[in-house]
Amino acid sequence: MAQDEPLKQVLETLVQLVESEMPGALCSVLLLDESGQHLLNGAAPSLPDFYNEAIHGTEIGSGVGSCGTAAYENRQVIVEDIQPHPYWQPYAELAARADLAACWSEPIRDRQGKILGTFALYYHEPRAPQASEIELITQLAHLAGIAIEHHANEKALRASEEGLRAERDFVDAVVEAAGSIIVVMDREGKIVRFNHAAEEITGYSFEEITGYSFEEIQGWPIWEYLIPEEIREDVEGVFNNLNFHRFFRSAI
């Protein structure tokens, strides 16, 4: 999952709020990358930079610290004393250098239960959580999940809108570059697009023709350009038929 400023600010605000209410706690939010295999820094302003840099990109797995294990096994992992714990043996020296002695980690999930990352509390001394703290870390991970999921949904919506805009721009470019007359009507039969070739060939501009229906321009000089003579009678019959059905529906 890509990290950007709006999400980072939200997560850092959450982390700082927790730290202000829990003296001695150092909070960390790690986010799963798009592959779902690696943890990336989300927010950990109170942890040393060298520590954050060292764990950034860590592959999740059983026994990979508190957070790597929590994300991989989808469960809360409480390590009361880092140095002797088997999960932390590969990182014991790093933790000692950062003066970290305990780490409690909770998976961050979306509403469907998919793992998004981890929410962790570190302490400078070995420490076991109280029941109220276990409940709190679960609630905090839930709040982080809401923020991350909302950000992901907003990002997907923006990408979808940008994709639709690009597709529309491409169609517009093709229509305008076409050498043949292209006229587009809406559901009411009104002309809503009149490409450049149509303007050049007929002598009418888009502004002059837009909003008119085909039946309204029957008899205009433009009609002979739009509808070849050999099919004109058939086309006029179609529009007359459409008008009949439109009148019939409105009468009902």
PDB file of C-alpha atoms in Angstrom:
ATOM      1  CA  MET A   1       0.000   0.000   0.000  1.00  0.00           C
ATOM      2  CA  ALA A   2       1.494   3.306  -1.037  1.00  0.00           C
ATOM      3  CA  GLN A   3       2.049   5.892   1.658  1.00  0.00           C
ATOM      4  CA  ASP A   4       1.117   9.524   0.975  1.00  0.00           C
ATOM      5  CA  GLU A   5       0.780  12.682   3.011  1.00  0.00           C
ATOM      6  CA  PRO A   6      -2.973  12.718   3.850  1.00  0.00           C
ATOM      7  CA  LEU A   7      -2.904   9.175   5.282  1.00  0.00           C
ATOM      8  CA  LYS A   8       0.446   9.752   6.985  1.00  0.00           C
ATOM      9  CA  GLN A   9      -0.922  12.834   8.744  1.00  0.00           C
ATOM     10  CA  VAL A  10      -4.008  10.973   9.972  1.00  0.00           C
ATOM     11  CA  LEU A  11      -1.955   8.063  11.298  1.00  0.00           C
ATOM     12  CA  GLU A  12       0.597  10.328  12.972  1.00  0.00           C
ATOM     13  CA  THR A  13      -2.214  12.247  14.678  1.00  0.00           C
ATOM     14  CA  LEU A  14      -3.655   8.970  15.983  1.00  0.00           C
ATOM     15  CA  VAL A  15      -0.233   7.819  17.189  1.00  0.00           C
ATOM     16  CA  GLN A  16       0.517  11.108  18.954  1.00  0.00           C
ATOM     17  CA  LEU A  17      -2.889  11.072  20.642  1.00  0.00           C
ATOM     18  CA  VAL A  18      -2.253   7.572  22.003  1.00  0.00           C
ATOM     19  CA  GLU A  19       1.223   8.478  23.233  1.00  0.00           C
ATOM     20  CA  SER A  20      -0.145  11.524  25.056  1.00  0.00           C
ATOM     21  CA  GLU A  21      -2.687   9.337  26.865  1.00  0.00           C
ATOM     22  CA  MET A  22      -0.313   6.428  27.596  1.00  0.00           C
ATOM     23  CA  PRO A  23       2.898   7.718  29.191  1.00  0.00           C
ATOM     24  CA  GLY A  24       5.913   5.648  28.231  1.00  0.00           C
ATOM     25  CA  ALA A  25       4.317   4.109  25.152  1.00  0.00           C
ATOM     26  CA  LEU A  26       5.937   4.475  21.730  1.00  0.00           C
ATOM     27  CA  CYS A  27       3.425   3.782  18.969  1.00  0.00           C
ATOM     28  CA  SER A  28       3.991   2.397  15.503  1.00  0.00           C
ATOM     29  CA  VAL A  29       1.724   1.801  12.515  1.00  0.00           C
ATOM     30  CA  LEU A  30       3.068  -0.450   9.767  1.00  0.00           C
ATOM     31  CA  LEU A  31       1.247  -0.953   6.463  1.00  0.00           C
ATOM     32  CA  LEU A  32       1.257  -4.012   4.254  1.00  0.00           C
ATOM     33  CA  ASP A  33       2.539  -3.344   0.752  1.00  0.00           C
ATOM     34  CA  GLU A  34       0.493  -4.176  -2.348  1.00  0.00           C
ATOM     35  CA  SER A  35       1.904  -7.708  -2.452  1.00  0.00           C
ATOM     36  CA  GLY A  36       0.686  -8.332   1.101  1.00  0.00           C
ATOM     37  CA  GLN A  37       4.128  -9.680   1.991  1.00  0.00           C
ATOM     38  CA  HIS A  38       6.070  -6.737   3.418  1.00  0.00           C
ATOM     39  CA  LEU A  39       5.507  -4.162   6.149  1.00  0.00           C
ATOM     40  CA  LEU A  40       6.180  -0.513   5.352  1.00  0.00           C
ATOM     41  CA  ASN A  41       6.470   2.450   7.689  1.00  0.00           C
ATOM     42  CA  GLY A  42       3.147   4.182   8.232  1.00  0.00           C
ATOM     43  CA  ALA A  43       3.657   6.325  11.314  1.00  0.00           C
ATOM     44  CA  ALA A  44       6.151   6.011  14.167  1.00  0.00           C
ATOM     45  CA  PRO A  45       7.346   9.530  15.025  1.00  0.00           C
ATOM     46  CA  SER A  46       8.749   8.568  18.440  1.00  0.00           C
ATOM     47  CA  LEU A  47      10.860   5.629  17.284  1.00  0.00           C
ATOM     48  CA  PRO A  48      14.444   6.324  16.153  1.00  0.00           C
ATOM     49  CA  ASP A  49      14.891   6.926  12.435  1.00  0.00           C
ATOM     50  CA  PHE A  50      17.510   4.185  12.157  1.00  0.00           C
ATOM     51  CA  TYR A  51      15.040   1.699  13.635  1.00  0.00           C
ATOM     52  CA  ASN A  52      12.222   2.704  11.274  1.00  0.00           C
ATOM     53  CA  GLU A  53      14.583   2.479   8.311  1.00  0.00           C
ATOM     54  CA  ALA A  54      15.826  -0.962   9.385  1.00  0.00           C
ATOM     55  CA  ILE A  55      12.367  -2.549   9.638  1.00  0.00           C
ATOM     56  CA  HIS A  56      10.899  -0.832   6.567  1.00  0.00           C
ATOM     57  CA  GLY A  57      10.110  -3.537   4.009  1.00  0.00           C
ATOM     58  CA  THR A  58      10.382  -6.455   6.452  1.00  0.00           C
ATOM     59  CA  GLU A  59       8.817  -9.622   5.062  1.00  0.00           C
ATOM     60  CA  ILE A  60       6.064 -10.949   7.312  1.00  0.00           C
ATOM     61  CA  GLY A  61       6.171 -14.473   8.697  1.00  0.00           C
ATOM     62  CA  SER A  62       5.863 -16.597  11.821  1.00  0.00           C
ATOM     63  CA  GLY A  63       8.487 -15.581  14.349  1.00  0.00           C
ATOM     64  CA  VAL A  64       9.371 -12.331  12.539  1.00  0.00           C
ATOM     65  CA  GLY A  65       9.239  -9.978  15.514  1.00  0.00           C
ATOM     66  CA  SER A  66       5.914  -8.949  17.010  1.00  0.00           C
ATOM     67  CA  CYS A  67       4.502  -7.141  13.965  1.00  0.00           C
ATOM     68  CA  GLY A  68       5.695  -9.558  11.283  1.00  0.00           C
ATOM     69  CA  THR A  69       4.129 -12.418  13.223  1.00  0.00           C
ATOM     70  CA  ALA A  70       0.903 -10.526  13.971  1.00  0.00           C
ATOM     71  CA  ALA A  71       0.408  -9.665  10.290  1.00  0.00           C
ATOM     72  CA  TYR A  72       1.275 -13.159   9.054  1.00  0.00           C
ATOM     73  CA  GLU A  73      -0.753 -15.119  11.614  1.00  0.00           C
ATOM     74  CA  ASN A  74      -3.571 -12.558  11.893  1.00  0.00           C
ATOM     75  CA  ARG A  75      -3.474 -12.453  15.674  1.00  0.00           C
ATOM     76  CA  GLN A  76      -2.409 -10.243  18.536  1.00  0.00           C
ATOM     77  CA  VAL A  77       1.209 -10.807  19.563  1.00  0.00           C
ATOM     78  CA  ILE A  78       2.371  -9.723  23.024  1.00  0.00           C
ATOM     79  CA  VAL A  79       6.111  -9.789  23.673  1.00  0.00           C
ATOM     80  CA  GLU A  80       6.702  -8.676  27.258  1.00  0.00           C
ATOM     81  CA  ASP A  81      10.501  -8.897  27.093  1.00  0.00           C
ATOM     82  CA  ILE A  82      12.161  -8.548  23.701  1.00  0.00           C
ATOM     83  CA  GLN A  83      15.720  -9.715  24.406  1.00  0.00           C
ATOM     84  CA  PRO A  84      15.060 -13.367  25.366  1.00  0.00           C
ATOM     85  CA  HIS A  85      12.052 -13.839  23.094  1.00  0.00           C
ATOM     86  CA  PRO A  86      12.602 -16.159  20.093  1.00  0.00           C
ATOM     87  CA  TYR A  87      10.571 -13.937  17.740  1.00  0.00           C
ATOM     88  CA  TRP A  88      13.057 -11.119  18.305  1.00  0.00           C
ATOM     89  CA  GLN A  89      16.379 -12.933  18.102  1.00  0.00           C
ATOM     90  CA  PRO A  90      17.217 -11.597  14.588  1.00  0.00           C
ATOM     91  CA  TYR A  91      16.358  -8.073  15.794  1.00  0.00           C
ATOM     92  CA  ALA A  92      17.567  -8.186  19.416  1.00  0.00           C
ATOM     93  CA  GLU A  93      20.626  -6.028  18.760  1.00  0.00           C
ATOM     94  CA  LEU A  94      18.585  -3.487  16.790  1.00  0.00           C
ATOM     95  CA  ALA A  95      15.972  -3.307  19.567  1.00  0.00           C
ATOM     96  CA  ALA A  96      18.667  -2.870  22.225  1.00  0.00           C
ATOM     97  CA  ARG A  97      20.245  -0.041  20.257  1.00  0.00           C
ATOM     98  CA  ALA A  98      16.825   1.652  20.065  1.00  0.00           C
ATOM     99  CA  ASP A  99      16.268   0.994  23.800  1.00  0.00           C
ATOM    100  CA  LEU A 100      13.121  -1.055  23.141  1.00  0.00           C
ATOM    101  CA  ALA A 101      12.294  -3.774  25.666  1.00  0.00           C
ATOM    102  CA  ALA A 102       8.643  -4.718  25.041  1.00  0.00           C
ATOM    103  CA  CYS A 103       6.393  -4.761  21.974  1.00  0.00           C
ATOM    104  CA  TRP A 104       2.680  -5.506  21.755  1.00  0.00           C
ATOM    105  CA  SER A 105       1.278  -5.750  18.233  1.00  0.00           C
ATOM    106  CA  GLU A 106      -2.286  -5.962  16.933  1.00  0.00           C
ATOM    107  CA  PRO A 107      -3.259  -6.657  13.289  1.00  0.00           C
ATOM    108  CA  ILE A 108      -5.051  -3.829  11.491  1.00  0.00           C
ATOM    109  CA  ARG A 109      -7.961  -5.200   9.452  1.00  0.00           C
ATOM    110  CA  ASP A 110     -10.545  -3.819   7.073  1.00  0.00           C
ATOM    111  CA  ARG A 111     -14.267  -4.517   7.454  1.00  0.00           C
ATOM    112  CA  GLN A 112     -13.910  -7.828   5.604  1.00  0.00           C
ATOM    113  CA  GLY A 113     -11.106  -8.961   7.905  1.00  0.00           C
ATOM    114  CA  LYS A 114      -8.304  -8.439   5.385  1.00  0.00           C
ATOM    115  CA  ILE A 115      -4.967  -7.538   6.985  1.00  0.00           C
ATOM    116  CA  LEU A 116      -3.895  -3.959   6.237  1.00  0.00           C
ATOM    117  CA  GLY A 117      -0.958  -3.669   8.626  1.00  0.00           C
ATOM    118  CA  THR A 118      -0.175  -3.616  12.344  1.00  0.00           C
ATOM    119  CA  PHE A 119      -0.584  -1.266  15.291  1.00  0.00           C
ATOM    120  CA  ALA A 120       2.118  -1.672  17.937  1.00  0.00           C
ATOM    121  CA  LEU A 121       3.051  -0.272  21.333  1.00  0.00           C
ATOM    122  CA  TYR A 122       6.699  -0.325  22.416  1.00  0.00           C
ATOM    123  CA  TYR A 123       8.129   0.298  25.892  1.00  0.00           C
ATOM    124  CA  HIS A 124      11.621   1.009  27.169  1.00  0.00           C
ATOM    125  CA  GLU A 125      11.285  -1.627  29.881  1.00  0.00           C
ATOM    126  CA  PRO A 126       9.912  -5.192  29.898  1.00  0.00           C
ATOM    127  CA  ARG A 127       6.201  -4.917  30.462  1.00  0.00           C
ATOM    128  CA  ALA A 128       3.033  -7.021  30.342  1.00  0.00           C
ATOM    129  CA  PRO A 129      -0.232  -5.350  29.302  1.00  0.00           C
ATOM    130  CA  GLN A 130      -3.222  -5.016  31.585  1.00  0.00           C
ATOM    131  CA  ALA A 131      -6.651  -6.144  30.393  1.00  0.00           C
ATOM    132  CA  SER A 132      -7.681  -2.532  29.739  1.00  0.00           C
ATOM    133  CA  GLU A 133      -4.577  -2.012  27.597  1.00  0.00           C
ATOM    134  CA  ILE A 134      -5.325  -5.143  25.563  1.00  0.00           C
ATOM    135  CA  GLU A 135      -8.792  -3.761  24.842  1.00  0.00           C
ATOM    136  CA  LEU A 136      -7.356  -0.340  24.001  1.00  0.00           C
ATOM    137  CA  ILE A 137      -4.823  -1.604  21.472  1.00  0.00           C
ATOM    138  CA  THR A 138      -7.611  -3.572  19.756  1.00  0.00           C
ATOM    139  CA  GLN A 139      -9.742  -0.426  19.510  1.00  0.00           C
ATOM    140  CA  LEU A 140      -6.809   1.628  18.229  1.00  0.00           C
ATOM    141  CA  ALA A 141      -6.072  -0.909  15.511  1.00  0.00           C
ATOM    142  CA  HIS A 142      -9.740  -0.741  14.518  1.00  0.00           C
ATOM    143  CA  LEU A 143      -9.564   3.061  14.222  1.00  0.00           C
ATOM    144  CA  ALA A 144      -6.407   2.809  12.145  1.00  0.00           C
ATOM    145  CA  GLY A 145      -8.161   0.283   9.902  1.00  0.00           C
ATOM    146  CA  ILE A 146     -11.039   2.686   9.285  1.00  0.00           C
ATOM    147  CA  ALA A 147      -8.598   5.448   8.308  1.00  0.00           C
ATOM    148  CA  ILE A 148      -6.560   3.200   6.007  1.00  0.00           C
ATOM    149  CA  GLU A 149      -9.619   1.678   4.327  1.00  0.00           C
ATOM    150  CA  HIS A 150     -11.180   5.108   3.790  1.00  0.00           C
ATOM    151  CA  HIS A 151      -7.951   6.319   2.208  1.00  0.00           C
ATOM    152  CA  ALA A 152      -7.808   3.256  -0.064  1.00  0.00           C
ATOM    153  CA  ASN A 153     -11.422   3.770  -1.167  1.00  0.00           C
ATOM    154  CA  GLU A 154     -10.793   7.444  -1.926  1.00  0.00           C
ATOM    155  CA  LYS A 155      -7.688   6.544  -3.894  1.00  0.00           C
ATOM    156  CA  ALA A 156      -9.571   3.901  -5.906  1.00  0.00           C
ATOM    157  CA  LEU A 157     -12.372   6.371  -6.640  1.00  0.00           C
ATOM    158  CA  ARG A 158      -9.899   8.972  -7.888  1.00  0.00           C
ATOM    159  CA  ALA A 159      -8.201   6.373 -10.080  1.00  0.00           C
ATOM    160  CA  SER A 160     -11.565   5.312 -11.517  1.00  0.00           C
ATOM    161  CA  GLU A 161     -12.539   8.905 -12.260  1.00  0.00           C
ATOM    162  CA  GLU A 162      -9.175   9.557 -13.892  1.00  0.00           C
ATOM    163  CA  GLY A 163      -9.572   6.410 -15.997  1.00  0.00           C
ATOM    164  CA  LEU A 164     -13.024   7.450 -17.177  1.00  0.00           C
ATOM    165  CA  ARG A 165     -11.742  10.936 -17.950  1.00  0.00           C
ATOM    166  CA  ALA A 166      -8.845   9.538 -19.978  1.00  0.00           C
ATOM    167  CA  GLU A 167     -11.198   7.227 -21.883  1.00  0.00           C
ATOM    168  CA  ARG A 168     -13.563  10.107 -22.613  1.00  0.00           C
ATOM    169  CA  ASP A 169     -10.685  12.296 -23.787  1.00  0.00           C
ATOM    170  CA  PHE A 170      -9.504   9.512 -26.096  1.00  0.00           C
ATOM    171  CA  VAL A 171     -12.971   9.108 -27.629  1.00  0.00           C
ATOM    172  CA  ASP A 172     -13.231  12.875 -28.053  1.00  0.00           C
ATOM    173  CA  ALA A 173      -9.889  12.963 -29.842  1.00  0.00           C
ATOM    174  CA  VAL A 174     -10.870  10.113 -32.183  1.00  0.00           C
ATOM    175  CA  VAL A 175     -14.222  11.715 -33.013  1.00  0.00           C
ATOM    176  CA  GLU A 176     -12.656  15.100 -33.723  1.00  0.00           C
ATOM    177  CA  ALA A 177      -9.853  13.603 -35.825  1.00  0.00           C
ATOM    178  CA  ALA A 178     -12.204  11.518 -37.970  1.00  0.00           C
ATOM    179  CA  GLY A 179     -12.482  12.570 -41.609  1.00  0.00           C
ATOM    180  CA  SER A 180     -16.142  11.575 -41.822  1.00  0.00           C
ATOM    181  CA  ILE A 181     -19.203  13.298 -40.427  1.00  0.00           C
ATOM    182  CA  ILE A 182     -19.986  12.094 -36.908  1.00  0.00           C
ATOM    183  CA  VAL A 183     -23.178  13.276 -35.235  1.00  0.00           C
ATOM    184  CA  VAL A 184     -24.196  12.051 -31.771  1.00  0.00           C
ATOM    185  CA  MET A 185     -27.678  12.389 -30.298  1.00  0.00           C
ATOM    186  CA  ASP A 186     -28.918  12.012 -26.735  1.00  0.00           C
ATOM    187  CA  ARG A 187     -31.909   9.919 -25.651  1.00  0.00           C
ATOM    188  CA  GLU A 188     -34.284  12.672 -26.678  1.00  0.00           C
ATOM    189  CA  GLY A 189     -32.878  12.701 -30.192  1.00  0.00           C
ATOM    190  CA  LYS A 190     -31.128  16.048 -29.693  1.00  0.00           C
ATOM    191  CA  ILE A 191     -27.745  16.600 -31.310  1.00  0.00           C
ATOM    192  CA  VAL A 192     -25.048  16.757 -28.630  1.00  0.00           C
ATOM    193  CA  ARG A 193     -21.919  16.207 -30.715  1.00  0.00           C
ATOM    194  CA  PHE A 194     -21.003  17.510 -34.143  1.00  0.00           C
ATOM    195  CA  ASN A 195     -17.394  16.801 -35.016  1.00  0.00           C
ATOM    196  CA  HIS A 196     -14.906  18.975 -36.880  1.00  0.00           C
ATOM    197  CA  ALA A 197     -15.401  17.095 -40.154  1.00  0.00           C
ATOM    198  CA  ALA A 198     -19.157  17.704 -39.902  1.00  0.00           C
ATOM    199  CA  GLU A 199     -18.524  21.425 -39.485  1.00  0.00           C
ATOM    200  CA  GLU A 200     -16.130  21.525 -42.444  1.00  0.00           C
ATOM    201  CA  ILE A 201     -18.361  19.529 -44.798  1.00  0.00           C
ATOM    202  CA  THR A 202     -21.751  21.045 -43.932  1.00  0.00           C
ATOM    203  CA  GLY A 203     -20.683  24.605 -43.172  1.00  0.00           C
ATOM    204  CA  TYR A 204     -22.592  24.535 -39.879  1.00  0.00           C
ATOM    205  CA  SER A 205     -20.823  25.014 -36.561  1.00  0.00           C
ATOM    206  CA  PHE A 206     -21.466  22.897 -33.492  1.00  0.00           C
ATOM    207  CA  GLU A 207     -22.978  25.931 -31.765  1.00  0.00           C
ATOM    208  CA  GLU A 208     -25.482  26.369 -34.614  1.00  0.00           C
ATOM    209  CA  ILE A 209     -26.644  22.770 -34.691  1.00  0.00           C
ATOM    210  CA  THR A 210     -26.421  21.550 -31.093  1.00  0.00           C
ATOM    211  CA  GLY A 211     -29.710  21.009 -29.287  1.00  0.00           C
ATOM    212  CA  TYR A 212     -31.718  20.421 -32.455  1.00  0.00           C
ATOM    213  CA  SER A 213     -33.252  17.051 -33.258  1.00  0.00           C
ATOM    214  CA  PHE A 214     -32.977  15.399 -36.662  1.00  0.00           C
ATOM    215  CA  GLU A 215     -36.652  15.962 -37.356  1.00  0.00           C
ATOM    216  CA  GLU A 216     -36.224  19.674 -36.613  1.00  0.00           C
ATOM    217  CA  ILE A 217     -33.496  20.049 -39.228  1.00  0.00           C
ATOM    218  CA  GLN A 218     -35.342  18.167 -41.946  1.00  0.00           C
ATOM    219  CA  GLY A 219     -35.489  20.503 -44.934  1.00  0.00           C
ATOM    220  CA  TRP A 220     -32.383  22.440 -43.869  1.00  0.00           C
ATOM    221  CA  PRO A 221     -29.471  22.466 -46.359  1.00  0.00           C
ATOM    222  CA  ILE A 222     -27.520  20.383 -43.857  1.00  0.00           C
ATOM    223  CA  TRP A 223     -29.987  17.517 -44.222  1.00  0.00           C
ATOM    224  CA  GLU A 224     -28.589  16.451 -47.593  1.00  0.00           C
ATOM    225  CA  TYR A 225     -25.107  16.163 -46.075  1.00  0.00           C
ATOM    226  CA  LEU A 226     -26.221  14.111 -43.108  1.00  0.00           C
ATOM    227  CA  ILE A 227     -28.667  11.768 -44.817  1.00  0.00           C
ATOM    228  CA  PRO A 228     -27.857  10.469 -48.329  1.00  0.00           C
ATOM    229  CA  GLU A 229     -30.786  10.773 -50.721  1.00  0.00           C
ATOM    230  CA  GLU A 230     -31.045   7.036 -51.334  1.00  0.00           C
ATOM    231  CA  ILE A 231     -31.861   6.340 -47.662  1.00  0.00           C
ATOM    232  CA  ARG A 232     -33.490   9.651 -46.767  1.00  0.00           C
ATOM    233  CA  GLU A 233     -37.043   8.356 -47.011  1.00  0.00           C
ATOM    234  CA  ASP A 234     -36.280   5.396 -44.750  1.00  0.00           C
ATOM    235  CA  VAL A 235     -34.549   7.592 -42.165  1.00  0.00           C
ATOM    236  CA  GLU A 236     -37.401  10.084 -42.134  1.00  0.00           C
ATOM    237  CA  GLY A 237     -39.791   7.183 -41.600  1.00  0.00           C
ATOM    238  CA  VAL A 238     -37.781   6.036 -38.598  1.00  0.00           C
ATOM    239  CA  PHE A 239     -37.882   9.479 -37.012  1.00  0.00           C
ATOM    240  CA  ASN A 240     -41.586   9.849 -37.716  1.00  0.00           C
ATOM    241  CA  ASN A 241     -42.133   6.510 -36.025  1.00  0.00           C
ATOM    242  CA  LEU A 242     -40.061   7.620 -33.031  1.00  0.00           C
ATOM    243  CA  ASN A 243     -42.105  10.796 -32.788  1.00  0.00           C
ATOM    244  CA  PHE A 244     -45.326   8.767 -32.812  1.00  0.00           C
ATOM    245  CA  HIS A 245     -44.148   6.565 -29.939  1.00  0.00           C
ATOM    246  CA  ARG A 246     -42.855   9.585 -28.015  1.00  0.00           C
ATOM    247  CA  PHE A 247     -46.229  11.284 -28.395  1.00  0.00           C
ATOM    248  CA  PHE A 248     -48.042   8.087 -27.429  1.00  0.00           C
ATOM    249  CA  ARG A 249     -45.991   7.721 -24.210  1.00  0.00           C
ATOM    250  CA  SER A 250     -46.555  11.354 -23.231  1.00  0.00           C
ATOM    251  CA  ALA A 251     -50.289  11.007 -23.869  1.00  0.00           C
ATOM    252  CA  ILE A 252     -50.465   8.055 -21.487  1.00  0.00           C
TER     253      ILE A 252
END
